[in-house]
PDB file of C-alpha atoms in Angstrom:
ATOM      1  CA  LEU A   1       9.730-170.732 -52.629  1.00  0.00           C
ATOM      2  CA  LEU A   2       6.470-171.172 -54.557  1.00  0.00           C
ATOM      3  CA  TRP A   3       2.885-171.021 -53.315  1.00  0.00           C
ATOM      4  CA  GLY A   4      -0.324-171.545 -55.222  1.00  0.00           C
ATOM      5  CA  HIS A   5      -3.990-171.209 -54.375  1.00  0.00           C
ATOM      6  CA  LYS A   6      -7.069-172.279 -56.354  1.00  0.00           C
ATOM      7  CA  MET A   7      -9.877-169.716 -56.207  1.00  0.00           C
ATOM      8  CA  GLY A   8     -13.053-170.742 -58.034  1.00  0.00           C
ATOM      9  CA  SER A   9     -12.227-170.625 -61.758  1.00  0.00           C
ATOM     10  CA  GLY A  10      -8.875-168.903 -61.084  1.00  0.00           C
ATOM     11  CA  SER A  11      -5.500-169.802 -59.649  1.00  0.00           C
ATOM     12  CA  LEU A  12      -3.012-167.512 -57.899  1.00  0.00           C
ATOM     13  CA  GLY A  13       0.694-168.267 -57.736  1.00  0.00           C
ATOM     14  CA  LEU A  14       3.358-166.420 -55.730  1.00  0.00           C
ATOM     15  CA  ARG A  15       7.120-166.851 -55.909  1.00  0.00           C
ATOM     16  CA  VAL A  16      10.111-165.671 -53.880  1.00  0.00           C
ATOM     17  CA  ASN A  17      13.532-166.553 -55.200  1.00  0.00           C
ATOM     18  CA  ARG A  18      17.040-166.025 -53.825  1.00  0.00           C
ATOM     19  CA  SER A  19      20.308-167.197 -55.284  1.00  0.00           C
ATOM     20  CA  PHE A  20      23.661-166.217 -53.872  1.00  0.00           C
ATOM     21  CA  ILE A  21      27.240-166.870 -54.881  1.00  0.00           C
ATOM     22  CA  SER A  22      30.284-165.857 -52.840  1.00  0.00           C
ATOM     23  CA  ASN A  23      33.975-166.777 -52.905  1.00  0.00           C
ATOM     24  CA  GLU A  24      36.418-165.951 -50.144  1.00  0.00           C
ATOM     25  CA  VAL A  25      40.146-166.005 -50.905  1.00  0.00           C
ATOM     26  CA  THR A  26      43.195-164.440 -49.271  1.00  0.00           C
ATOM     27  CA  ALA A  27      42.834-161.350 -51.468  1.00  0.00           C
ATOM     28  CA  GLY A  28      39.239-160.746 -50.266  1.00  0.00           C
ATOM     29  CA  THR A  29      35.655-161.716 -51.010  1.00  0.00           C
ATOM     30  CA  ALA A  30      33.927-161.654 -54.394  1.00  0.00           C
ATOM     31  CA  GLU A  31      30.139-161.921 -54.373  1.00  0.00           C
ATOM     32  CA  GLY A  32      28.280-162.558 -57.591  1.00  0.00           C
ATOM     33  CA  ASN A  33      31.347-162.683 -59.877  1.00  0.00           C
ATOM     34  CA  GLY A  34      30.598-159.559 -61.903  1.00  0.00           C
ATOM     35  CA  ASN A  35      27.844-159.325 -64.518  1.00  0.00           C
ATOM     36  CA  ASN A  36      27.761-163.028 -65.285  1.00  0.00           C
ATOM     37  CA  GLN A  37      26.612-164.496 -61.955  1.00  0.00           C
ATOM     38  CA  ARG A  38      24.811-161.876 -59.888  1.00  0.00           C
ATOM     39  CA  ASN A  39      23.253-162.445 -56.489  1.00  0.00           C
ATOM     40  CA  ILE A  40      19.516-162.415 -57.050  1.00  0.00           C
ATOM     41  CA  TRP A  41      16.427-161.938 -54.926  1.00  0.00           C
ATOM     42  CA  GLY A  42      13.063-161.643 -56.544  1.00  0.00           C
ATOM     43  CA  LEU A  43       9.309-161.620 -56.153  1.00  0.00           C
ATOM     44  CA  GLY A  44       6.804-162.897 -58.687  1.00  0.00           C
ATOM     45  CA  ALA A  45       3.068-163.362 -58.986  1.00  0.00           C
ATOM     46  CA  GLY A  46       0.774-164.886 -61.536  1.00  0.00           C
ATOM     47  CA  PHE A  47      -2.964-165.299 -61.918  1.00  0.00           C
ATOM     48  CA  GLY A  48      -4.802-167.582 -64.309  1.00  0.00           C
ATOM     49  CA  PHE A  49      -8.546-167.663 -64.810  1.00  0.00           C
ATOM     50  CA  ALA A  50     -11.240-168.989 -67.106  1.00  0.00           C
ATOM     51  CA  MET A  51     -12.932-166.210 -69.065  1.00  0.00           C
ATOM     52  CA  ASN A  52     -15.530-168.646 -70.394  1.00  0.00           C
ATOM     53  CA  SER A  53     -15.806-172.354 -71.193  1.00  0.00           C
ATOM     54  CA  ASN A  54     -13.483-171.981 -74.229  1.00  0.00           C
ATOM     55  CA  THR A  55     -10.932-169.367 -73.055  1.00  0.00           C
ATOM     56  CA  ASP A  56      -8.355-169.245 -70.265  1.00  0.00           C
ATOM     57  CA  VAL A  57      -6.066-166.264 -69.551  1.00  0.00           C
ATOM     58  CA  GLU A  58      -2.840-166.086 -67.525  1.00  0.00           C
ATOM     59  CA  VAL A  59      -0.970-162.929 -66.448  1.00  0.00           C
ATOM     60  CA  SER A  60       2.279-162.730 -64.491  1.00  0.00           C
ATOM     61  CA  GLY A  61       4.872-160.321 -63.197  1.00  0.00           C
ATOM     62  CA  LEU A  62       8.401-160.822 -61.905  1.00  0.00           C
ATOM     63  CA  PHE A  63      10.681-158.324 -60.145  1.00  0.00           C
ATOM     64  CA  GLN A  64      14.342-159.079 -59.357  1.00  0.00           C
ATOM     65  CA  ASN A  65      17.253-157.232 -57.819  1.00  0.00           C
ATOM     66  CA  ARG A  66      20.633-158.473 -59.117  1.00  0.00           C
ATOM     67  CA  SER A  67      23.839-157.471 -57.328  1.00  0.00           C
ATOM     68  CA  PHE A  68      27.535-158.295 -57.192  1.00  0.00           C
ATOM     69  CA  LYS A  69      30.751-157.147 -55.518  1.00  0.00           C
ATOM     70  CA  GLY A  70      34.123-157.880 -57.095  1.00  0.00           C
ATOM     71  CA  SER A  71      34.583-158.750 -60.747  1.00  0.00           C
ATOM     72  CA  ASN A  72      36.858-161.773 -60.367  1.00  0.00           C
ATOM     73  CA  PHE A  73      36.853-164.635 -57.850  1.00  0.00           C
ATOM     74  CA  ASN A  74      40.652-165.013 -57.868  1.00  0.00           C
ATOM     75  CA  THR A  75      41.511-161.333 -57.333  1.00  0.00           C
ATOM     76  CA  PRO A  76      38.492-159.547 -55.777  1.00  0.00           C
ATOM     77  CA  ASP A  77      38.322-155.804 -56.419  1.00  0.00           C
ATOM     78  CA  ASN A  78      36.021-152.834 -55.779  1.00  0.00           C
ATOM     79  CA  ALA A  79      33.788-153.408 -58.817  1.00  0.00           C
ATOM     80  CA  GLU A  80      30.086-153.687 -57.970  1.00  0.00           C
ATOM     81  CA  ASP A  81      26.604-153.329 -59.378  1.00  0.00           C
ATOM     82  CA  ASP A  82      25.151-149.828 -59.644  1.00  0.00           C
ATOM     83  CA  GLY A  83      21.601-150.494 -58.518  1.00  0.00           C
ATOM     84  CA  GLY A  84      18.816-151.087 -60.950  1.00  0.00           C
ATOM     85  CA  SER A  85      16.222-153.779 -61.126  1.00  0.00           C
ATOM     86  CA  THR A  86      14.968-156.398 -63.510  1.00  0.00           C
ATOM     87  CA  TYR A  87      11.329-156.975 -64.337  1.00  0.00           C
ATOM     88  CA  GLN A  88       9.138-158.997 -66.634  1.00  0.00           C
ATOM     89  CA  ILE A  89       5.413-158.751 -67.341  1.00  0.00           C
ATOM     90  CA  ALA A  90       3.745-161.466 -69.401  1.00  0.00           C
ATOM     91  CA  ALA A  91       0.300-162.655 -70.479  1.00  0.00           C
ATOM     92  CA  ARG A  92      -1.068-165.489 -72.572  1.00  0.00           C
ATOM     93  CA  GLY A  93      -4.411-166.931 -73.486  1.00  0.00           C
ATOM     94  CA  MET A  94      -5.618-170.355 -74.504  1.00  0.00           C
ATOM     95  CA  LYS A  95      -8.723-170.361 -76.707  1.00  0.00           C
ATOM     96  CA  LYS A  96     -10.363-173.553 -77.884  1.00  0.00           C
ATOM     97  CA  SER A  97     -11.340-172.999 -81.503  1.00  0.00           C
ATOM     98  CA  GLY A  98     -13.184-175.921 -83.001  1.00  0.00           C
ATOM     99  CA  SER A  99     -12.900-179.542 -81.958  1.00  0.00           C
ATOM    100  CA  ASN A 100      -9.164-179.994 -82.575  1.00  0.00           C
ATOM    101  CA  LEU A 101      -7.511-176.535 -82.359  1.00  0.00           C
ATOM    102  CA  VAL A 102      -6.275-174.416 -79.454  1.00  0.00           C
ATOM    103  CA  LEU A 103      -4.956-170.899 -80.204  1.00  0.00           C
ATOM    104  CA  ILE A 104      -2.406-169.396 -77.792  1.00  0.00           C
ATOM    105  CA  PRO A 105      -1.607-165.669 -78.094  1.00  0.00           C
ATOM    106  CA  ALA A 106       1.205-164.402 -75.826  1.00  0.00           C
ATOM    107  CA  ILE A 107       2.920-161.104 -74.990  1.00  0.00           C
ATOM    108  CA  LYS A 108       5.927-160.271 -72.813  1.00  0.00           C
ATOM    109  CA  LEU A 109       7.718-157.051 -71.781  1.00  0.00           C
ATOM    110  CA  TYR A 110      11.043-157.103 -69.921  1.00  0.00           C
ATOM    111  CA  SER A 111      13.957-154.998 -68.716  1.00  0.00           C
ATOM    112  CA  PHE A 112      17.376-156.025 -67.362  1.00  0.00           C
ATOM    113  CA  ASP A 113      19.446-153.284 -65.697  1.00  0.00           C
ATOM    114  CA  ARG A 114      23.094-154.413 -65.655  1.00  0.00           C
ATOM    115  CA  SER A 115      24.664-151.098 -64.606  1.00  0.00           C
ATOM    116  CA  ALA A 116      27.957-151.333 -62.721  1.00  0.00           C
ATOM    117  CA  VAL A 117      30.934-149.429 -61.354  1.00  0.00           C
ATOM    118  CA  ASP A 118      34.324-150.953 -62.176  1.00  0.00           C
ATOM    119  CA  ASN A 119      37.450-151.149 -60.021  1.00  0.00           C
ATOM    120  CA  ALA A 120      38.604-147.702 -61.270  1.00  0.00           C
ATOM    121  CA  ALA A 121      35.236-146.127 -60.212  1.00  0.00           C
ATOM    122  CA  VAL A 122      34.051-145.747 -63.841  1.00  0.00           C
ATOM    123  CA  ALA A 123      30.272-146.103 -64.004  1.00  0.00           C
ATOM    124  CA  THR A 124      28.671-148.081 -66.826  1.00  0.00           C
ATOM    125  CA  GLU A 125      24.971-147.653 -67.479  1.00  0.00           C
ATOM    126  CA  GLU A 126      23.768-150.801 -69.229  1.00  0.00           C
ATOM    127  CA  LYS A 127      20.199-151.840 -69.934  1.00  0.00           C
ATOM    128  CA  LEU A 128      18.539-154.514 -72.066  1.00  0.00           C
ATOM    129  CA  THR A 129      14.824-153.997 -72.700  1.00  0.00           C
ATOM    130  CA  GLY A 130      12.458-155.728 -75.027  1.00  0.00           C
ATOM    131  CA  TRP A 131       9.096-157.099 -75.961  1.00  0.00           C
ATOM    132  CA  SER A 132       7.754-160.241 -77.531  1.00  0.00           C
ATOM    133  CA  ILE A 133       4.371-160.999 -79.066  1.00  0.00           C
ATOM    134  CA  GLY A 134       3.347-164.267 -80.636  1.00  0.00           C
ATOM    135  CA  LEU A 135       0.646-166.727 -81.564  1.00  0.00           C
ATOM    136  CA  ALA A 136       0.671-170.523 -81.649  1.00  0.00           C
ATOM    137  CA  GLY A 137      -1.851-173.091 -82.755  1.00  0.00           C
ATOM    138  CA  ASN A 138      -2.054-176.618 -81.344  1.00  0.00           C
ATOM    139  CA  TRP A 139      -3.897-179.117 -83.542  1.00  0.00           C
ATOM    140  CA  THR A 140      -4.788-182.649 -82.549  1.00  0.00           C
ATOM    141  CA  LEU A 141      -4.265-185.046 -85.437  1.00  0.00           C
ATOM    142  CA  GLY A 142      -5.999-188.367 -85.123  1.00  0.00           C
ATOM    143  CA  SER A 143      -6.071-189.662 -81.569  1.00  0.00           C
ATOM    144  CA  ASP A 144      -2.366-189.652 -80.593  1.00  0.00           C
ATOM    145  CA  ASP A 145      -0.626-186.804 -82.434  1.00  0.00           C
ATOM    146  CA  LEU A 146      -0.233-183.075 -81.841  1.00  0.00           C
ATOM    147  CA  PHE A 147       0.909-180.500 -84.420  1.00  0.00           C
ATOM    148  CA  ILE A 148       2.102-177.111 -83.133  1.00  0.00           C
ATOM    149  CA  LEU A 149       2.752-174.115 -85.362  1.00  0.00           C
ATOM    150  CA  GLY A 150       3.574-170.654 -84.095  1.00  0.00           C
ATOM    151  CA  GLY A 151       5.194-167.352 -84.798  1.00  0.00           C
ATOM    152  CA  ASN A 152       6.883-164.800 -82.571  1.00  0.00           C
ATOM    153  CA  PHE A 153       7.905-161.183 -83.150  1.00  0.00           C
ATOM    154  CA  VAL A 154      10.584-159.791 -80.859  1.00  0.00           C
ATOM    155  CA  GLY A 155      12.077-156.341 -80.295  1.00  0.00           C
ATOM    156  CA  ASN A 156      15.256-156.013 -78.215  1.00  0.00           C
ATOM    157  CA  LYS A 157      17.108-152.828 -77.329  1.00  0.00           C
ATOM    158  CA  PHE A 158      20.535-152.747 -75.689  1.00  0.00           C
ATOM    159  CA  GLU A 159      21.975-149.444 -74.453  1.00  0.00           C
ATOM    160  CA  GLN A 160      25.357-148.950 -72.823  1.00  0.00           C
ATOM    161  CA  THR A 161      27.111-145.801 -71.655  1.00  0.00           C
ATOM    162  CA  VAL A 162      30.610-146.184 -70.209  1.00  0.00           C
ATOM    163  CA  GLY A 163      31.660-143.200 -68.076  1.00  0.00           C
ATOM    164  CA  ALA A 164      31.163-139.940 -69.982  1.00  0.00           C
ATOM    165  CA  ASN A 165      31.247-141.633 -73.391  1.00  0.00           C
ATOM    166  CA  PRO A 166      28.214-141.493 -75.711  1.00  0.00           C
ATOM    167  CA  THR A 167      25.506-144.159 -75.483  1.00  0.00           C
TER     168      THR A 167
END
């Protein structure tokens, strides 16, 4: 579900999302099929505004809760998610620079918590976090062509601790 509202030189957007997967067989019910297809509900918001006649800025945030019960659709078991949430915060700008160039800086921070408890009640703490920062330039060439050149720097960190084992 998406909703948007224009407010003067700004625009507000809100989002609610829900996806759900469930399979019922004689052996029981599996919801979300383990780490690969979690049940998701989330809330997001974004705001874009004109700083001046040559610069627009957009910021956004997204929060999601991802859950599952049972690690296999064919033989459901007691495995399930172990709480945790997912989030993303992002921002970008669009600055007109000259008659045929638009510069677009962007930044993003995110975190995915994929912690779970398996069928044998062994807890796994698992988290993927990261950041991204980049810049792109859009040049108009002639009257019908566009040339885009950009660069992006990314830092990802994955940590996993299974039971009492080291991270």
